[in-house]
Amino acid sequence: MIAATAIAVSVFAAFQVASELLDWELRDTAENQLRADSRVLAANAQRAGLARVQLPPYPGSGRLVRVILPDGSTRTPAGQPELPPVSEHAGRVARGASADLMESMDSDDDGYRIYTLRAGDGAVQVAHVADDSPINRFGLGMLLIGLFCVVGGALVGRTVARTGLAPIDRLTAAAVRVANTHDLDADIPDEGGGEIRRLIQAINDMLAALRDSRRAQRLLAEDAAHELKTPLTSLRLNIELLVRLDRRGTLDTALSAESRTRLLNDLGAQVAELSTLAAELTDLARGDASDESTELLDLADVVVAAAAQARSRVPDLEVALDVTSVWVSGRAAALQRAVLNLVDNAGKWSPADQPIQVRLRAEGASAVLEVDDAGPGIDAADVPRVFDRFYRADSARALPGSGLGLSIVQRVVYAHGGRATVARSARGGALLRIELPAAAPTAPIARLTAGEDTAMR
């Protein structure tokens, strides 16, 4: 409809312009012919006189002539149709008031174009009947052409629109099918061109992201169920034992004081492990969704706060800080959680008489944080999977933990545009390193350096 309307408007505008041009051209040609014929008749009248100039009989078609005598009377050829009366302006030309006059006049049946030219003591007139038939034929031809163009344009526009929108129809059907069946595995065929191709590629990318998200959710649920099974089973068995002994009234006699204390300590440790696992699962499931806004902060403050928090959890933990002021753009709580996880992980492995070394410095355009322990280190076979969720090396099975801490570290670091790596420390243990894009500080501040007392005990 838009194409047909545009063509109709274009044809109408072209018809109007072409009609005006054609009418102007025909009128100009006719007037030039009238002037030429008038000059010939005037020359004859000058030689023979207005009253005696020969006027051949009217042949039945063609130009019309009339001679205006000095007394105002007129002469016309025999058999010629009667012209409209001499107008006042034409009379003024005959009396010598002006040289010539081109005018249009109407009679009862026809319209005339009359040219009056001064000749001798009077004037001569040459006229022709105004003929609109060329304009009418031209208009009819334009109308037919316009109708053909409108109909053709509508058909072509419909065909082009349907062809161009066919991929959109198929895309819509595919999207509806995905919405109804929740089947994210079938990609939409990549067809069409330009914007449609980019739209299909974007939707396929979105489906791939949804597939990855659903796969990650399924793996998270499976891993969580597996990890929760062991502490829940142990907790249930211990509680059932206590309940059974209490029902029999043999709780005090069946278990020694040392056994009861050990059992209660196990229950507390299992509850704490479940609480930690639940918190880490919640944090991991949230992904990057957070109400915390990004701000410009000094990473050294975050590291110091995380080290203090780790010290409050484990009073015997010794952390040696060597930090300098490095500004980054990020979320303080998320970064502190990541640093805390690094310190907690190092605390599980570092010997009691060997402090955990935490170093923060600027390297080029990056802020580099290293957490160094003096433990046994990480086997080469375990390095590629250190940051995987729920992954725990064989040597770590007996230690508390869920295997989520380093995975959370990697997620936080990636969300801030950085990267996390693991290597062997010069002390033989593990060296966990994170790099974050540095930012310009708001103002220079003083910061503790390696030469000052930065150890936390």
Coordinates of C-alpha atoms in Angstrom, one line a residue:
M1 CA 0.0 0.0 0.0
I2 CA 2.8 2.4 0.8
A3 CA 4.5 1.6 -2.6
A4 CA 1.2 2.0 -4.5
T5 CA 0.4 5.3 -2.7
A6 CA 3.9 6.7 -3.4
I7 CA 3.6 5.8 -7.1
A8 CA 0.2 7.3 -7.3
V9 CA 1.4 10.6 -5.8
S10 CA 4.4 10.6 -8.0
V11 CA 2.3 10.0 -11.2
F12 CA -0.2 12.7 -10.2
A13 CA 2.7 15.2 -9.6
A14 CA 4.3 14.2 -12.8
F15 CA 1.0 14.6 -14.7
Q16 CA 0.4 18.1 -13.3
V17 CA 3.9 19.2 -14.2
A18 CA 3.8 17.6 -17.6
S19 CA 0.4 19.0 -18.4
E20 CA 1.5 22.5 -17.6
L21 CA 4.6 22.2 -19.7
L22 CA 2.7 20.7 -22.6
D23 CA 0.0 23.4 -22.4
W24 CA 2.7 26.1 -22.2
E25 CA 4.5 24.6 -25.2
L26 CA 1.4 24.3 -27.4
R27 CA 0.2 27.8 -26.5
D28 CA 3.6 29.3 -27.2
T29 CA 3.8 27.5 -30.6
A30 CA 0.3 28.7 -31.5
E31 CA 1.0 32.3 -30.5
N32 CA 4.2 32.4 -32.5
Q33 CA 2.2 31.1 -35.5
L34 CA -0.5 33.7 -35.0
R35 CA 2.2 36.5 -34.9
A36 CA 3.8 35.2 -38.1
D37 CA 0.5 35.0 -40.0
S38 CA -0.5 38.5 -38.7
R39 CA 2.7 40.0 -40.0
V40 CA 2.1 38.5 -43.5
L41 CA -1.5 39.8 -43.5
A42 CA -0.4 43.2 -42.3
A43 CA 2.2 43.5 -45.0
N44 CA -0.4 42.7 -47.6
A45 CA -2.8 45.2 -46.1
Q46 CA -0.1 47.9 -46.2
R47 CA 0.4 47.4 -49.9
A48 CA -3.2 46.9 -51.0
G49 CA -5.1 48.9 -48.3
L50 CA -7.3 47.5 -45.6
A51 CA -10.5 47.8 -47.6
R52 CA -9.0 46.1 -50.8
V53 CA -6.7 43.5 -49.3
Q54 CA -7.6 40.1 -50.7
L55 CA -9.1 37.6 -48.1
P56 CA -9.3 34.1 -49.6
P57 CA -12.4 32.1 -48.8
Y58 CA -12.3 30.1 -45.6
P59 CA -11.1 26.5 -46.4
G60 CA -13.1 24.9 -43.6
S61 CA -10.3 24.6 -41.0
G62 CA -7.2 26.3 -39.9
R63 CA -6.6 29.9 -38.9
L64 CA -9.3 32.7 -38.9
V65 CA -8.6 36.2 -40.0
R66 CA -10.3 39.6 -39.7
V67 CA -9.5 43.1 -40.8
I68 CA -10.5 46.1 -38.7
L69 CA -11.1 49.2 -40.8
P70 CA -10.5 52.8 -39.6
D71 CA -14.3 53.3 -39.0
G72 CA -14.4 50.3 -36.7
S73 CA -16.1 48.0 -39.2
T74 CA -14.6 44.6 -40.0
R75 CA -14.0 42.4 -43.1
T76 CA -13.8 38.5 -42.9
P77 CA -13.3 35.8 -45.6
A78 CA -16.3 34.2 -47.1
G79 CA -17.6 31.1 -45.3
Q80 CA -15.5 31.8 -42.2
P81 CA -17.2 31.2 -38.8
E82 CA -18.0 34.3 -36.9
L83 CA -15.4 35.5 -34.4
P84 CA -16.3 37.2 -31.1
P85 CA -16.9 41.0 -31.3
V86 CA -13.8 43.2 -31.4
S87 CA -12.8 43.9 -27.9
E88 CA -12.1 47.4 -26.5
H89 CA -8.4 46.6 -26.2
A90 CA -8.3 45.4 -29.8
G91 CA -10.1 48.6 -30.9
R92 CA -7.4 50.7 -29.2
V93 CA -4.8 48.8 -31.3
A94 CA -6.8 49.7 -34.4
R95 CA -6.8 53.3 -33.4
G96 CA -3.1 53.3 -32.8
A97 CA -3.0 53.3 -29.0
S98 CA -0.8 50.2 -29.0
A99 CA 1.1 48.1 -31.5
D100 CA -0.3 44.6 -30.9
L101 CA -2.4 42.5 -28.5
M102 CA -2.6 38.8 -27.7
E103 CA -5.9 37.8 -26.0
S104 CA -8.1 34.9 -25.3
M105 CA -11.8 35.2 -25.9
D106 CA -14.8 32.9 -25.6
S107 CA -17.9 32.6 -27.8
D108 CA -21.0 30.5 -27.2
D109 CA -19.4 27.3 -28.5
D110 CA -15.6 27.8 -28.7
G111 CA -12.7 29.5 -27.1
Y112 CA -10.3 31.6 -29.3
R113 CA -6.8 32.9 -29.1
I114 CA -6.7 36.1 -31.1
Y115 CA -3.7 38.2 -32.0
T116 CA -4.3 41.9 -33.1
L117 CA -1.6 43.8 -35.0
R118 CA -1.7 47.4 -36.1
A119 CA -1.8 47.8 -39.9
G120 CA -2.2 51.1 -41.8
D121 CA -5.1 53.1 -40.3
G122 CA -6.6 50.0 -38.7
A123 CA -5.5 46.5 -37.7
V124 CA -5.6 42.9 -38.7
Q125 CA -6.5 39.9 -36.5
V126 CA -5.5 36.3 -36.8
A127 CA -7.2 33.8 -34.5
H128 CA -7.4 30.0 -33.9
V129 CA -9.8 27.9 -32.0
A130 CA -8.4 26.8 -28.7
D131 CA -8.0 23.0 -28.9
D132 CA -7.7 21.1 -25.6
S133 CA -7.7 17.7 -27.3
P134 CA -3.9 17.2 -27.1
I135 CA -4.0 17.9 -23.4
N136 CA -7.0 15.6 -22.9
R137 CA -5.3 12.8 -24.8
F138 CA -2.2 13.3 -22.9
G139 CA -4.1 13.2 -19.6
L140 CA -5.9 10.0 -20.6
G141 CA -2.6 8.4 -21.5
M142 CA -1.1 9.5 -18.1
L143 CA -4.1 8.2 -16.3
L144 CA -3.8 4.8 -17.9
I145 CA 0.0 4.7 -17.3
G146 CA -0.6 5.9 -13.7
L147 CA -3.1 3.1 -13.0
F148 CA -0.8 0.6 -14.5
C149 CA 2.1 1.8 -12.4
V150 CA 0.0 1.9 -9.2
V151 CA -1.3 -1.7 -9.7
G152 CA 2.2 -2.9 -10.8
G153 CA 3.8 -1.1 -7.9
A154 CA 1.3 -2.6 -5.4
L155 CA 2.0 -6.1 -6.7
V156 CA 5.8 -5.6 -6.8
G157 CA 5.7 -4.0 -3.4
R158 CA 3.7 -6.8 -2.0
T159 CA 6.0 -9.4 -3.5
V160 CA 9.1 -7.6 -2.3
A161 CA 7.7 -7.1 1.2
R162 CA 6.6 -10.7 1.5
T163 CA 10.0 -11.9 0.2
G164 CA 11.9 -9.6 2.5
L165 CA 9.8 -10.4 5.5
A166 CA 9.7 -14.1 5.0
P167 CA 12.8 -14.6 7.2
I168 CA 11.0 -12.5 9.9
D169 CA 8.0 -14.8 9.7
R170 CA 10.2 -17.8 10.1
L171 CA 12.1 -16.1 12.9
T172 CA 8.8 -15.4 14.6
A173 CA 7.7 -18.9 14.3
A174 CA 11.0 -20.2 15.6
A175 CA 10.8 -17.8 18.6
V176 CA 7.2 -18.9 19.3
R177 CA 8.3 -22.6 19.1
V178 CA 11.1 -22.0 21.6
A179 CA 8.7 -20.1 23.9
N180 CA 6.2 -23.0 23.8
T181 CA 8.5 -25.9 24.0
H182 CA 11.4 -24.4 26.0
D183 CA 13.7 -26.1 23.5
L184 CA 16.9 -24.0 23.3
D185 CA 19.0 -26.5 21.3
A186 CA 17.7 -25.7 17.8
D187 CA 19.3 -22.7 16.2
I188 CA 17.4 -20.5 13.8
P189 CA 18.6 -20.9 10.2
D190 CA 20.9 -18.1 9.3
E191 CA 19.3 -16.6 6.2
G192 CA 18.5 -13.2 4.7
G193 CA 20.9 -10.3 4.6
G194 CA 21.8 -7.1 6.3
E195 CA 19.8 -6.3 9.4
I196 CA 17.8 -9.5 9.3
R197 CA 20.9 -11.6 9.2
R198 CA 22.3 -9.6 12.2
L199 CA 19.0 -10.1 14.0
I200 CA 19.1 -13.9 13.5
Q201 CA 22.7 -14.1 14.6
A202 CA 21.9 -12.0 17.7
I203 CA 19.0 -14.3 18.6
N204 CA 21.1 -17.4 18.0
D205 CA 23.7 -15.9 20.3
M206 CA 21.0 -15.2 22.9
L207 CA 19.8 -18.9 22.6
A208 CA 23.4 -20.1 23.1
A209 CA 23.8 -17.9 26.2
L210 CA 20.5 -19.2 27.5
R211 CA 21.7 -22.8 26.8
D212 CA 24.9 -22.1 28.7
S213 CA 23.0 -20.5 31.6
R214 CA 20.6 -23.4 31.8
R215 CA 23.5 -25.9 31.6
A216 CA 25.3 -23.9 34.4
Q217 CA 22.2 -24.0 36.5
R218 CA 21.8 -27.7 36.1
L219 CA 25.4 -28.4 36.9
L220 CA 25.2 -26.1 39.9
A221 CA 22.1 -27.9 41.2
E222 CA 23.8 -31.3 40.6
D223 CA 27.0 -30.3 42.2
A224 CA 25.2 -28.6 45.1
A225 CA 23.2 -31.8 45.7
H226 CA 26.3 -33.9 45.7
E227 CA 28.2 -31.6 48.0
L228 CA 25.3 -31.2 50.4
K229 CA 24.8 -35.0 50.6
T230 CA 27.9 -35.7 52.7
P231 CA 27.5 -33.2 55.5
L232 CA 23.8 -33.7 55.7
T233 CA 24.2 -37.5 55.9
S234 CA 26.8 -37.1 58.7
L235 CA 24.7 -34.6 60.5
R236 CA 21.6 -36.8 60.3
L237 CA 23.4 -39.9 61.6
N238 CA 24.9 -38.0 64.6
I239 CA 21.5 -36.5 65.4
E240 CA 19.8 -39.9 65.0
L241 CA 22.4 -41.4 67.4
L242 CA 21.7 -38.7 70.0
V243 CA 18.0 -39.1 69.7
R244 CA 18.1 -42.9 69.9
L245 CA 20.3 -42.8 73.0
D246 CA 18.1 -40.1 74.6
R247 CA 14.9 -42.2 74.0
R248 CA 16.5 -45.2 75.7
G249 CA 17.7 -43.1 78.6
T250 CA 21.3 -44.2 78.1
L251 CA 22.7 -41.0 76.7
D252 CA 24.9 -40.3 79.8
T253 CA 26.1 -43.9 80.1
A254 CA 26.5 -44.9 76.5
L255 CA 28.8 -42.0 75.6
S256 CA 31.7 -40.8 77.7
A257 CA 32.2 -37.1 78.3
E258 CA 35.0 -37.1 75.8
S259 CA 32.8 -38.8 73.1
R260 CA 29.9 -36.4 73.7
T261 CA 32.2 -33.5 73.4
R262 CA 33.7 -34.8 70.2
L263 CA 30.2 -35.5 68.8
L264 CA 28.9 -32.1 69.7
N265 CA 32.0 -30.5 68.1
D266 CA 31.4 -32.6 65.0
L267 CA 27.8 -31.4 64.9
G268 CA 28.9 -27.8 65.2
A269 CA 31.5 -28.2 62.5
Q270 CA 29.0 -29.8 60.2
V271 CA 26.4 -27.0 60.8
A272 CA 29.1 -24.4 60.1
E273 CA 30.2 -26.3 56.9
L274 CA 26.6 -26.3 55.7
S275 CA 26.2 -22.6 56.5
T276 CA 29.4 -21.8 54.6
L277 CA 28.3 -24.0 51.7
A278 CA 24.9 -22.4 51.6
A279 CA 26.4 -18.9 51.6
E280 CA 28.9 -19.8 48.8
L281 CA 26.2 -21.4 46.7
T282 CA 24.0 -18.3 47.1
D283 CA 26.8 -16.1 46.2
L284 CA 27.8 -18.2 43.2
A285 CA 24.2 -18.6 42.0
R286 CA 23.7 -14.8 42.0
G287 CA 26.4 -14.5 39.4
D288 CA 27.2 -10.8 38.7
A289 CA 23.8 -9.6 39.9
S290 CA 24.4 -7.2 42.7
D291 CA 22.8 -4.1 44.2
E292 CA 26.3 -2.8 45.0
S293 CA 27.3 0.0 42.7
T294 CA 30.7 0.3 41.1
E295 CA 33.0 3.0 42.6
L296 CA 36.6 4.2 42.5
L297 CA 38.3 2.6 45.5
D298 CA 41.8 1.9 46.9
L299 CA 42.4 -1.8 46.6
A300 CA 44.9 -1.6 49.5
D301 CA 42.0 -0.7 51.9
V302 CA 40.1 -3.8 50.6
V303 CA 43.0 -6.1 51.1
V304 CA 43.6 -4.8 54.7
A305 CA 40.0 -5.2 55.6
A306 CA 39.9 -8.8 54.1
A307 CA 43.0 -9.7 56.1
A308 CA 41.5 -8.4 59.3
Q309 CA 38.3 -10.4 58.7
A310 CA 40.3 -13.6 58.1
R311 CA 42.2 -12.9 61.3
S312 CA 39.0 -12.5 63.2
R313 CA 37.8 -15.9 61.9
V314 CA 41.0 -17.8 62.8
P315 CA 42.8 -16.2 65.7
D316 CA 46.0 -18.1 65.1
L317 CA 46.2 -17.0 61.5
E318 CA 49.3 -14.9 60.6
V319 CA 49.1 -12.6 57.6
A320 CA 52.1 -10.5 56.5
L321 CA 51.0 -7.5 54.3
D322 CA 53.1 -5.7 51.8
V323 CA 50.7 -3.4 50.1
T324 CA 50.8 -0.1 48.2
S325 CA 48.0 2.1 47.2
V326 CA 46.5 1.1 43.9
W327 CA 43.2 2.4 42.8
V328 CA 40.6 0.4 40.9
S329 CA 37.0 0.7 39.8
G330 CA 34.9 -2.0 41.3
R331 CA 32.5 -3.2 44.0
A332 CA 34.2 -3.2 47.4
A333 CA 32.2 -6.0 49.0
A334 CA 32.7 -8.4 46.1
L335 CA 36.5 -7.7 46.0
Q336 CA 36.8 -8.1 49.7
R337 CA 35.0 -11.5 49.5
A338 CA 37.5 -12.6 46.8
V339 CA 40.5 -11.5 48.8
L340 CA 39.1 -13.2 51.9
N341 CA 38.6 -16.4 50.0
L342 CA 42.3 -16.3 48.8
V343 CA 43.5 -15.7 52.4
D344 CA 41.3 -18.5 53.8
N345 CA 42.5 -20.9 51.1
A346 CA 46.1 -20.1 51.9
G347 CA 45.4 -20.4 55.6
K348 CA 44.3 -24.1 55.2
W349 CA 47.7 -25.0 53.8
S350 CA 50.3 -22.7 55.3
P351 CA 52.1 -24.1 58.4
A352 CA 51.4 -22.5 61.7
D353 CA 54.9 -21.0 61.9
Q354 CA 54.9 -19.6 58.4
P355 CA 52.8 -16.4 57.8
I356 CA 50.7 -16.0 54.7
Q357 CA 52.3 -13.3 52.5
V358 CA 49.9 -10.9 50.8
R359 CA 51.5 -8.4 48.4
L360 CA 49.8 -5.6 46.4
R361 CA 51.5 -3.4 43.9
A362 CA 51.0 -1.7 40.6
E363 CA 52.4 -3.2 37.4
G364 CA 51.9 -0.9 34.4
A365 CA 48.2 -0.4 34.0
S366 CA 47.2 -3.2 36.3
A367 CA 46.8 -3.8 40.1
V368 CA 48.5 -7.1 41.0
L369 CA 47.6 -9.0 44.2
E370 CA 49.6 -12.1 45.2
V371 CA 48.7 -14.4 48.1
D372 CA 51.7 -16.7 48.9
D373 CA 51.6 -19.6 51.3
A374 CA 54.3 -22.0 52.5
G375 CA 52.2 -25.2 52.1
P376 CA 52.8 -28.2 49.9
G377 CA 51.7 -26.3 46.7
I378 CA 49.4 -27.5 44.0
D379 CA 50.1 -30.5 41.8
A380 CA 50.5 -29.8 38.1
A381 CA 47.6 -32.1 37.3
D382 CA 45.3 -30.0 39.6
V383 CA 46.3 -26.5 38.3
P384 CA 43.9 -26.4 35.3
R385 CA 41.0 -27.2 37.6
V386 CA 41.8 -25.0 40.6
F387 CA 39.1 -22.5 39.8
D388 CA 36.4 -25.0 38.9
R389 CA 33.3 -25.1 41.1
F390 CA 33.4 -27.8 43.7
Y391 CA 36.7 -29.1 42.6
R392 CA 38.9 -30.3 45.4
A393 CA 42.3 -32.0 45.0
D394 CA 42.8 -35.4 46.5
S395 CA 45.1 -33.9 49.1
A396 CA 42.3 -31.5 50.2
R397 CA 39.6 -34.0 50.8
A398 CA 40.3 -34.2 54.5
L399 CA 40.3 -30.4 54.9
P400 CA 37.1 -28.3 55.5
G401 CA 35.7 -26.4 52.5
S402 CA 33.3 -26.8 49.7
G403 CA 35.5 -26.2 46.7
L404 CA 33.7 -23.0 45.8
G405 CA 36.0 -20.3 47.2
L406 CA 38.4 -20.0 44.3
S407 CA 35.6 -20.3 41.8
I408 CA 34.0 -17.3 43.5
V409 CA 37.4 -15.5 43.3
Q410 CA 37.6 -16.1 39.5
R411 CA 34.0 -14.9 38.9
V412 CA 34.6 -11.7 40.8
V413 CA 37.9 -11.0 39.1
Y414 CA 36.4 -11.7 35.6
A415 CA 33.5 -9.4 36.4
H416 CA 36.0 -6.6 37.1
G417 CA 37.8 -7.2 33.8
G418 CA 40.8 -9.0 35.4
R419 CA 42.2 -12.5 35.5
A420 CA 43.2 -15.0 38.1
T421 CA 46.2 -17.4 37.9
V422 CA 48.0 -19.9 40.1
A423 CA 51.7 -20.8 40.2
R424 CA 54.2 -22.3 42.6
S425 CA 55.6 -20.0 45.3
A426 CA 59.3 -19.5 45.9
R427 CA 58.6 -20.9 49.4
G428 CA 57.3 -24.1 47.8
G429 CA 53.6 -23.4 48.3
A430 CA 50.9 -22.0 46.1
L431 CA 51.0 -18.5 44.7
L432 CA 47.6 -17.2 43.7
R433 CA 47.7 -14.0 41.7
I434 CA 45.0 -11.7 40.5
E435 CA 45.3 -8.8 38.1
L436 CA 42.8 -5.9 37.9
P437 CA 42.7 -2.8 35.6
A438 CA 44.1 0.1 37.6
A439 CA 42.4 3.5 37.7
A440 CA 43.6 7.0 38.4
P441 CA 43.3 7.9 42.1
T442 CA 41.2 10.8 43.2
A443 CA 44.0 12.1 45.3
P444 CA 47.5 10.9 46.3
I445 CA 47.6 9.2 49.8
A446 CA 50.2 7.6 51.9
R447 CA 50.3 3.8 52.2
L448 CA 52.2 1.2 54.1
T449 CA 55.1 -0.3 52.2
A450 CA 57.2 -3.4 52.5
G451 CA 59.7 -1.7 54.8
E452 CA 57.1 -0.9 57.5
D453 CA 55.5 -3.1 60.1
T454 CA 52.6 -4.6 58.1
A455 CA 52.3 -8.0 59.7
M456 CA 49.0 -8.9 61.3
R457 CA 49.1 -11.5 64.1

